PDB file of C-alpha atoms in Angstrom:
ATOM      1  CA  UNK A  48       6.641   5.243 -11.087  1.00 82.00           C
ATOM      2  CA  UNK A  49      10.009   6.265 -10.528  1.00 84.00           C
ATOM      3  CA  UNK A  50       9.473   9.689  -9.849  1.00 90.00           C
ATOM      4  CA  UNK A  51       7.061   8.759  -6.892  1.00 86.00           C
ATOM      5  CA  UNK A  52       9.875   6.318  -5.608  1.00 90.00           C
ATOM      6  CA  UNK A  53      12.343   8.892  -5.779  1.00 89.00           C
ATOM      7  CA  UNK A  54       9.849  11.063  -3.609  1.00 83.00           C
ATOM      8  CA  UNK A  55       9.105   8.681  -0.797  1.00 84.00           C
ATOM      9  CA  UNK A  56      12.899   7.780  -0.753  1.00 88.00           C
ATOM     10  CA  UNK A  57      13.409  11.470   0.144  1.00 82.00           C
ATOM     11  CA  UNK A  58      12.724  13.329   3.487  1.00 73.00           C
ATOM     12  CA  UNK A  59       9.154  13.905   2.641  1.00 72.00           C
ATOM     13  CA  UNK A  60       6.195  15.517   4.539  1.00 70.00           C
ATOM     14  CA  UNK A  61       3.489  13.045   3.555  1.00 82.00           C
ATOM     15  CA  UNK A  62       2.698  12.310   7.409  1.00 87.00           C
ATOM     16  CA  UNK A  63       1.405  15.154   9.544  1.00 86.00           C
ATOM     17  CA  UNK A  64       3.487  13.913  12.880  1.00 91.00           C
ATOM     18  CA  UNK A  65       5.077  10.713  14.192  1.00 93.00           C
ATOM     19  CA  UNK A  66       2.026   9.648  15.643  1.00 95.00           C
ATOM     20  CA  UNK A  67       0.030  10.095  12.368  1.00 94.00           C
ATOM     21  CA  UNK A  68       2.921   7.917  10.694  1.00 93.00           C
ATOM     22  CA  UNK A  69       2.756   5.291  13.430  1.00 95.00           C
ATOM     23  CA  UNK A  70      -0.950   5.327  13.401  1.00 96.00           C
ATOM     24  CA  UNK A  71      -1.183   4.861   9.587  1.00 95.00           C
ATOM     25  CA  UNK A  72       1.052   1.646   9.539  1.00 97.00           C
ATOM     26  CA  UNK A  73      -0.755   0.401  12.712  1.00 97.00           C
ATOM     27  CA  UNK A  74      -3.987   0.328  10.843  1.00 97.00           C
ATOM     28  CA  UNK A  75      -2.485  -1.322   7.802  1.00 97.00           C
ATOM     29  CA  UNK A  76      -1.079  -3.835   9.715  1.00 98.00           C
ATOM     30  CA  UNK A  77      -4.246  -4.466  11.601  1.00 98.00           C
ATOM     31  CA  UNK A  78      -6.281  -4.761   8.213  1.00 98.00           C
ATOM     32  CA  UNK A  79      -3.754  -7.122   6.605  1.00 98.00           C
ATOM     33  CA  UNK A  80      -3.829  -9.438   9.549  1.00 98.00           C
ATOM     34  CA  UNK A  81      -7.793  -9.517   8.973  1.00 98.00           C
ATOM     35  CA  UNK A  82      -6.973 -11.375   5.518  1.00 98.00           C
ATOM     36  CA  UNK A  83      -4.477 -13.829   6.815  1.00 98.00           C
ATOM     37  CA  UNK A  84      -6.170 -17.175   6.891  1.00 95.00           C
ATOM     38  CA  UNK A  85      -3.835 -19.498   8.933  1.00 97.00           C
ATOM     39  CA  UNK A  86      -0.720 -18.771  10.922  1.00 98.00           C
ATOM     40  CA  UNK A  87       1.056 -21.078   8.407  1.00 98.00           C
ATOM     41  CA  UNK A  88       0.618 -18.538   5.748  1.00 98.00           C
ATOM     42  CA  UNK A  89       3.280 -16.796   3.424  1.00 98.00           C
ATOM     43  CA  UNK A  90       2.361 -13.454   3.309  1.00 98.00           C
ATOM     44  CA  UNK A  91       3.839 -10.569   0.611  1.00 98.00           C
ATOM     45  CA  UNK A  92       3.285  -7.015   0.979  1.00 98.00           C
ATOM     46  CA  UNK A  93       4.192  -5.403  -2.390  1.00 98.00           C
ATOM     47  CA  UNK A  94       5.718  -1.940  -2.241  1.00 97.00           C
ATOM     48  CA  UNK A  95       5.215  -1.996   1.542  1.00 97.00           C
ATOM     49  CA  UNK A  96       6.699   1.520   2.527  1.00 95.00           C
ATOM     50  CA  UNK A  97       8.335   1.789   6.004  1.00 96.00           C
ATOM     51  CA  UNK A  98       5.852  -0.843   7.016  1.00 97.00           C
ATOM     52  CA  UNK A  99       6.726   0.157  10.882  1.00 97.00           C
ATOM     53  CA  UNK A 100       3.959  -2.325  12.174  1.00 97.00           C
ATOM     54  CA  UNK A 101       5.221  -5.422   9.967  1.00 98.00           C
ATOM     55  CA  UNK A 102       6.110  -7.322  12.999  1.00 98.00           C
ATOM     56  CA  UNK A 103       2.555  -7.574  14.093  1.00 98.00           C
ATOM     57  CA  UNK A 104       1.750  -9.102  10.671  1.00 98.00           C
ATOM     58  CA  UNK A 105       4.607 -11.650  11.076  1.00 98.00           C
ATOM     59  CA  UNK A 106       3.291 -12.581  14.294  1.00 98.00           C
ATOM     60  CA  UNK A 107      -0.120 -13.551  12.596  1.00 98.00           C
ATOM     61  CA  UNK A 108       1.796 -15.630   9.814  1.00 98.00           C
ATOM     62  CA  UNK A 109       4.706 -18.127   9.049  1.00 98.00           C
ATOM     63  CA  UNK A 110       6.646 -15.693   6.835  1.00 98.00           C
ATOM     64  CA  UNK A 111       6.355 -12.037   5.644  1.00 98.00           C
ATOM     65  CA  UNK A 112       7.929 -10.845   2.497  1.00 98.00           C
ATOM     66  CA  UNK A 113       8.310  -7.066   2.507  1.00 98.00           C
ATOM     67  CA  UNK A 114       8.852  -5.655  -1.152  1.00 98.00           C
ATOM     68  CA  UNK A 115       9.889  -2.037  -1.385  1.00 97.00           C
ATOM     69  CA  UNK A 116      11.264  -0.523  -4.471  1.00 97.00           C
ATOM     70  CA  UNK A 117      12.849   2.609  -2.954  1.00 96.00           C
ATOM     71  CA  UNK A 118      16.662   1.584  -2.169  1.00 96.00           C
ATOM     72  CA  UNK A 119      16.840   3.874   0.959  1.00 96.00           C
ATOM     73  CA  UNK A 120      13.499   2.602   2.419  1.00 96.00           C
ATOM     74  CA  UNK A 121      14.400  -0.990   1.699  1.00 97.00           C
ATOM     75  CA  UNK A 122      17.776  -0.519   3.528  1.00 97.00           C
ATOM     76  CA  UNK A 123      15.886   0.675   6.523  1.00 97.00           C
ATOM     77  CA  UNK A 124      13.553  -2.240   6.484  1.00 98.00           C
ATOM     78  CA  UNK A 125      16.658  -4.588   6.169  1.00 98.00           C
ATOM     79  CA  UNK A 126      18.228  -2.719   9.130  1.00 97.00           C
ATOM     80  CA  UNK A 127      14.817  -2.718  11.400  1.00 97.00           C
ATOM     81  CA  UNK A 128      13.702  -6.372  10.763  1.00 98.00           C
ATOM     82  CA  UNK A 129      16.946  -8.068  10.615  1.00 96.00           C
ATOM     83  CA  UNK A 130      16.578  -9.749  13.897  1.00 96.00           C
ATOM     84  CA  UNK A 131      13.388 -11.326  12.964  1.00 98.00           C
ATOM     85  CA  UNK A 132      13.797 -14.531  11.112  1.00 97.00           C
ATOM     86  CA  UNK A 133      10.062 -14.491   9.806  1.00 98.00           C
ATOM     87  CA  UNK A 134      10.381 -11.166   7.614  1.00 98.00           C
ATOM     88  CA  UNK A 135      12.386 -11.010   4.576  1.00 98.00           C
ATOM     89  CA  UNK A 136      13.056  -7.882   2.629  1.00 98.00           C
ATOM     90  CA  UNK A 137      13.109  -7.807  -1.280  1.00 98.00           C
ATOM     91  CA  UNK A 138      13.311  -5.542  -4.017  1.00 97.00           C
ATOM     92  CA  UNK A 139      10.321  -5.597  -6.964  1.00 97.00           C
ATOM     93  CA  UNK A 140      13.150  -7.135  -9.091  1.00 97.00           C
ATOM     94  CA  UNK A 141      13.791  -9.916  -6.427  1.00 98.00           C
ATOM     95  CA  UNK A 142       9.937 -11.141  -6.644  1.00 97.00           C
ATOM     96  CA  UNK A 143      10.737 -12.376 -10.366  1.00 95.00           C
ATOM     97  CA  UNK A 144      13.060 -14.627  -9.171  1.00 95.00           C
ATOM     98  CA  UNK A 145      10.935 -16.110  -6.455  1.00 97.00           C
ATOM     99  CA  UNK A 146       9.418 -19.633  -7.104  1.00 97.00           C
ATOM    100  CA  UNK A 147       5.862 -19.586  -8.329  1.00 97.00           C
ATOM    101  CA  UNK A 148       2.929 -20.824  -6.523  1.00 98.00           C
ATOM    102  CA  UNK A 149       4.433 -20.136  -3.038  1.00 98.00           C
ATOM    103  CA  UNK A 150       2.470 -16.952  -1.440  1.00 98.00           C
ATOM    104  CA  UNK A 151      -0.773 -17.509   0.190  1.00 98.00           C
ATOM    105  CA  UNK A 152      -1.594 -13.906   0.493  1.00 98.00           C
ATOM    106  CA  UNK A 153      -0.339 -10.727  -1.575  1.00 98.00           C
ATOM    107  CA  UNK A 154      -1.496  -7.186  -0.358  1.00 98.00           C
ATOM    108  CA  UNK A 155      -0.705  -4.134  -2.439  1.00 98.00           C
ATOM    109  CA  UNK A 156      -1.993  -1.260  -0.811  1.00 98.00           C
ATOM    110  CA  UNK A 157      -2.050   2.380  -1.830  1.00 96.00           C
ATOM    111  CA  UNK A 158       0.238   1.463  -4.614  1.00 97.00           C
ATOM    112  CA  UNK A 159      -1.541   1.257  -7.799  1.00 97.00           C
ATOM    113  CA  UNK A 160      -2.317   5.273  -7.898  1.00 96.00           C
ATOM    114  CA  UNK A 161       1.631   5.743  -8.514  1.00 95.00           C
ATOM    115  CA  UNK A 162       2.034   3.234 -11.402  1.00 96.00           C
ATOM    116  CA  UNK A 163       1.184   3.625 -15.068  1.00 96.00           C
ATOM    117  CA  UNK A 164      -1.619   1.190 -16.294  1.00 97.00           C
ATOM    118  CA  UNK A 165       1.303  -0.628 -17.826  1.00 97.00           C
ATOM    119  CA  UNK A 166       3.148  -0.940 -14.728  1.00 97.00           C
ATOM    120  CA  UNK A 167       0.375  -2.182 -12.998  1.00 98.00           C
ATOM    121  CA  UNK A 168      -0.425  -5.098 -15.392  1.00 98.00           C
ATOM    122  CA  UNK A 169       3.067  -6.167 -15.085  1.00 98.00           C
ATOM    123  CA  UNK A 170       2.718  -6.059 -11.173  1.00 98.00           C
ATOM    124  CA  UNK A 171      -0.355  -8.270 -11.577  1.00 98.00           C
ATOM    125  CA  UNK A 172       1.604 -10.503 -13.791  1.00 98.00           C
ATOM    126  CA  UNK A 173       4.277 -11.116 -10.956  1.00 98.00           C
ATOM    127  CA  UNK A 174       1.331 -11.438  -8.224  1.00 98.00           C
ATOM    128  CA  UNK A 175      -0.308 -13.909 -10.393  1.00 98.00           C
ATOM    129  CA  UNK A 176       2.742 -16.177 -10.729  1.00 98.00           C
ATOM    130  CA  UNK A 177       3.773 -15.969  -6.974  1.00 98.00           C
ATOM    131  CA  UNK A 178       0.085 -16.528  -5.458  1.00 98.00           C
ATOM    132  CA  UNK A 179      -0.910 -20.239  -4.694  1.00 98.00           C
ATOM    133  CA  UNK A 180      -3.737 -21.416  -6.732  1.00 97.00           C
ATOM    134  CA  UNK A 181      -5.652 -21.244  -3.337  1.00 97.00           C
ATOM    135  CA  UNK A 182      -4.438 -17.867  -2.383  1.00 98.00           C
ATOM    136  CA  UNK A 183      -5.682 -14.173  -2.142  1.00 98.00           C
ATOM    137  CA  UNK A 184      -4.553 -10.940  -3.585  1.00 98.00           C
ATOM    138  CA  UNK A 185      -5.929  -7.987  -1.973  1.00 98.00           C
ATOM    139  CA  UNK A 186      -5.543  -4.869  -3.709  1.00 98.00           C
ATOM    140  CA  UNK A 187      -6.389  -1.878  -1.416  1.00 98.00           C
ATOM    141  CA  UNK A 188      -6.575   2.006  -1.414  1.00 97.00           C
ATOM    142  CA  UNK A 189      -7.846   2.441  -4.751  1.00 98.00           C
ATOM    143  CA  UNK A 190      -8.969   6.037  -5.878  1.00 97.00           C
ATOM    144  CA  UNK A 191     -12.068   6.317  -7.734  1.00 96.00           C
ATOM    145  CA  UNK A 192     -12.594   8.850 -10.634  1.00 95.00           C
ATOM    146  CA  UNK A 193     -15.678  10.369  -9.010  1.00 93.00           C
ATOM    147  CA  UNK A 194     -13.791  10.968  -5.697  1.00 89.00           C
ATOM    148  CA  UNK A 195     -11.459  14.089  -5.571  1.00 84.00           C
ATOM    149  CA  UNK A 196      -8.746  15.220  -3.240  1.00 84.00           C
ATOM    150  CA  UNK A 197     -11.577  17.172  -0.767  1.00 90.00           C
ATOM    151  CA  UNK A 198     -12.720  13.396   0.110  1.00 91.00           C
ATOM    152  CA  UNK A 199      -9.029  12.488   0.916  1.00 90.00           C
ATOM    153  CA  UNK A 200      -8.685  15.718   3.322  1.00 91.00           C
ATOM    154  CA  UNK A 201     -11.837  15.007   5.199  1.00 94.00           C
ATOM    155  CA  UNK A 202     -10.744  11.443   5.527  1.00 94.00           C
ATOM    156  CA  UNK A 203      -7.454  12.642   6.929  1.00 92.00           C
ATOM    157  CA  UNK A 204      -9.206  15.212   9.217  1.00 94.00           C
ATOM    158  CA  UNK A 205     -11.543  12.686  10.774  1.00 95.00           C
ATOM    159  CA  UNK A 206      -8.828  10.292  11.459  1.00 94.00           C
ATOM    160  CA  UNK A 207      -6.990  13.032  12.993  1.00 93.00           C
ATOM    161  CA  UNK A 208      -9.663  14.241  15.147  1.00 96.00           C
ATOM    162  CA  UNK A 209     -10.387  10.663  16.426  1.00 93.00           C
ATOM    163  CA  UNK A 210      -6.755   9.958  17.356  1.00 93.00           C
ATOM    164  CA  UNK A 211      -5.681  13.477  18.727  1.00 94.00           C
ATOM    165  CA  UNK A 212      -3.430  15.158  16.207  1.00 93.00           C
ATOM    166  CA  UNK A 213      -5.978  17.473  14.529  1.00 93.00           C
ATOM    167  CA  UNK A 214      -3.722  20.397  14.875  1.00 93.00           C
ATOM    168  CA  UNK A 215      -0.750  18.619  13.494  1.00 91.00           C
ATOM    169  CA  UNK A 216      -3.157  17.557  10.581  1.00 89.00           C
ATOM    170  CA  UNK A 217      -4.103  20.923   9.652  1.00 91.00           C
ATOM    171  CA  UNK A 218      -0.680  22.352   9.746  1.00 90.00           C
ATOM    172  CA  UNK A 219       0.491  19.237   7.525  1.00 86.00           C
ATOM    173  CA  UNK A 220      -2.176  19.771   4.960  1.00 84.00           C
ATOM    174  CA  UNK A 221      -0.719  23.332   4.532  1.00 82.00           C
ATOM    175  CA  UNK A 222       2.840  21.925   4.290  1.00 81.00           C
ATOM    176  CA  UNK A 223       1.829  19.382   1.908  1.00 76.00           C
ATOM    177  CA  UNK A 224       0.043  21.983  -0.343  1.00 72.00           C
ATOM    178  CA  UNK A 225       3.495  23.992  -0.500  1.00 62.00           C
ATOM    179  CA  UNK A 226       5.616  20.675  -0.763  1.00 69.00           C
ATOM    180  CA  UNK A 227       7.232  18.872  -3.586  1.00 68.00           C
ATOM    181  CA  UNK A 228       4.181  16.376  -3.192  1.00 71.00           C
ATOM    182  CA  UNK A 229       1.769  18.742  -4.367  1.00 68.00           C
ATOM    183  CA  UNK A 230       3.993  19.575  -7.317  1.00 74.00           C
ATOM    184  CA  UNK A 231       4.693  16.017  -8.249  1.00 78.00           C
ATOM    185  CA  UNK A 232       1.081  15.204  -7.916  1.00 74.00           C
ATOM    186  CA  UNK A 233       0.288  18.117 -10.474  1.00 74.00           C
ATOM    187  CA  UNK A 234       3.148  17.205 -12.717  1.00 81.00           C
ATOM    188  CA  UNK A 235       2.517  13.193 -12.839  1.00 82.00           C
ATOM    189  CA  UNK A 236      -0.823  12.664 -11.330  1.00 83.00           C
ATOM    190  CA  UNK A 237      -2.394   9.664  -9.822  1.00 92.00           C
ATOM    191  CA  UNK A 238      -4.318   6.949 -11.345  1.00 96.00           C
ATOM    192  CA  UNK A 239      -7.911   6.298 -10.645  1.00 96.00           C
ATOM    193  CA  UNK A 240     -10.022   3.246 -11.430  1.00 98.00           C
ATOM    194  CA  UNK A 241     -13.656   2.608 -11.277  1.00 97.00           C
ATOM    195  CA  UNK A 242     -14.921  -0.391  -9.658  1.00 97.00           C
ATOM    196  CA  UNK A 243     -16.029  -2.176 -13.074  1.00 98.00           C
ATOM    197  CA  UNK A 244     -12.801  -1.036 -14.697  1.00 98.00           C
ATOM    198  CA  UNK A 245     -10.469  -2.420 -11.848  1.00 98.00           C
ATOM    199  CA  UNK A 246     -12.515  -5.613 -11.946  1.00 98.00           C
ATOM    200  CA  UNK A 247     -12.023  -5.957 -15.638  1.00 98.00           C
ATOM    201  CA  UNK A 248      -8.296  -5.076 -15.344  1.00 98.00           C
ATOM    202  CA  UNK A 249      -7.728  -7.833 -12.527  1.00 98.00           C
ATOM    203  CA  UNK A 250      -9.747 -10.290 -14.870  1.00 98.00           C
ATOM    204  CA  UNK A 251      -7.396  -9.591 -17.936  1.00 98.00           C
ATOM    205  CA  UNK A 252      -4.460 -10.531 -15.538  1.00 98.00           C
ATOM    206  CA  UNK A 253      -6.073 -13.935 -14.647  1.00 98.00           C
ATOM    207  CA  UNK A 254      -7.989 -13.034 -11.518  1.00 98.00           C
ATOM    208  CA  UNK A 255     -11.544 -12.972 -10.382  1.00 98.00           C
ATOM    209  CA  UNK A 256     -11.942 -10.294  -8.232  1.00 98.00           C
ATOM    210  CA  UNK A 257     -14.865  -8.701  -6.246  1.00 98.00           C
ATOM    211  CA  UNK A 258     -14.963  -5.284  -4.104  1.00 98.00           C
ATOM    212  CA  UNK A 259     -14.232  -5.694  -0.221  1.00 98.00           C
ATOM    213  CA  UNK A 260     -17.000  -4.602   2.257  1.00 97.00           C
ATOM    214  CA  UNK A 261     -14.520  -1.803   3.453  1.00 97.00           C
ATOM    215  CA  UNK A 262     -11.179  -0.270   2.190  1.00 98.00           C
ATOM    216  CA  UNK A 263      -7.709  -0.991   3.805  1.00 98.00           C
ATOM    217  CA  UNK A 264      -6.567   2.031   6.215  1.00 95.00           C
ATOM    218  CA  UNK A 265      -8.576   4.947   7.335  1.00 95.00           C
ATOM    219  CA  UNK A 266     -10.147   6.375   3.864  1.00 96.00           C
ATOM    220  CA  UNK A 267     -13.618   4.967   3.581  1.00 96.00           C
ATOM    221  CA  UNK A 268     -14.012   6.548   0.051  1.00 95.00           C
ATOM    222  CA  UNK A 269     -11.295   4.719  -1.454  1.00 97.00           C
ATOM    223  CA  UNK A 270     -11.948   0.830  -2.191  1.00 98.00           C
ATOM    224  CA  UNK A 271     -10.432  -2.539  -1.935  1.00 98.00           C
ATOM    225  CA  UNK A 272     -10.750  -5.673  -4.059  1.00 98.00           C
ATOM    226  CA  UNK A 273     -10.063  -9.132  -2.992  1.00 98.00           C
ATOM    227  CA  UNK A 274      -8.709 -11.366  -5.828  1.00 98.00           C
ATOM    228  CA  UNK A 275      -8.238 -15.077  -6.655  1.00 97.00           C
ATOM    229  CA  UNK A 276      -6.686 -17.046  -9.444  1.00 95.00           C
TER     230      UNK A 276
END
């Protein structure tokens, strides 16, 4: 995962435009809010990225932990959300020091593909320890083995056409094809999991999981799982 962390901590071109970036985080925040069952809930966003719409999530719960492995991104999160007393920024190592059974909802969205299977198992162990017995773990945006990059491109173009940045998206796709992202994707690869495979993997970590009716985010060809102790 370290090479991907370095990439996202750099000046990358993963978003076609500022509008694309902002909408991306707005949609994720909206979907996370849909899983918050109570305004008293404690929520953890595991490897949250820039989390530009985190304040909307914080408004829907009692406390929001933003855990981010990239030090540069984490520094920006701390500066951005310092005035908000409901938001706390943590490193992934910090999570190991938190008290167990203290979180009502853990969301890990669009993260599993960047981890080795062993790293993902370790992350599941941390989540299992932090999650209350009544809590939920939402694992989103899982890439499936039978769905290739073409569907990712189509999902982006549909999203762009719907929200008015199609031209930027087309230019961005060309830029991405020539960028460090494409080179890193070819070198390191992305992890993919079938539905049964991920349910079994979550089961081995102590969770009972089912596939959610829809994925978090804009890509309908990726899948989300909801898990409990």
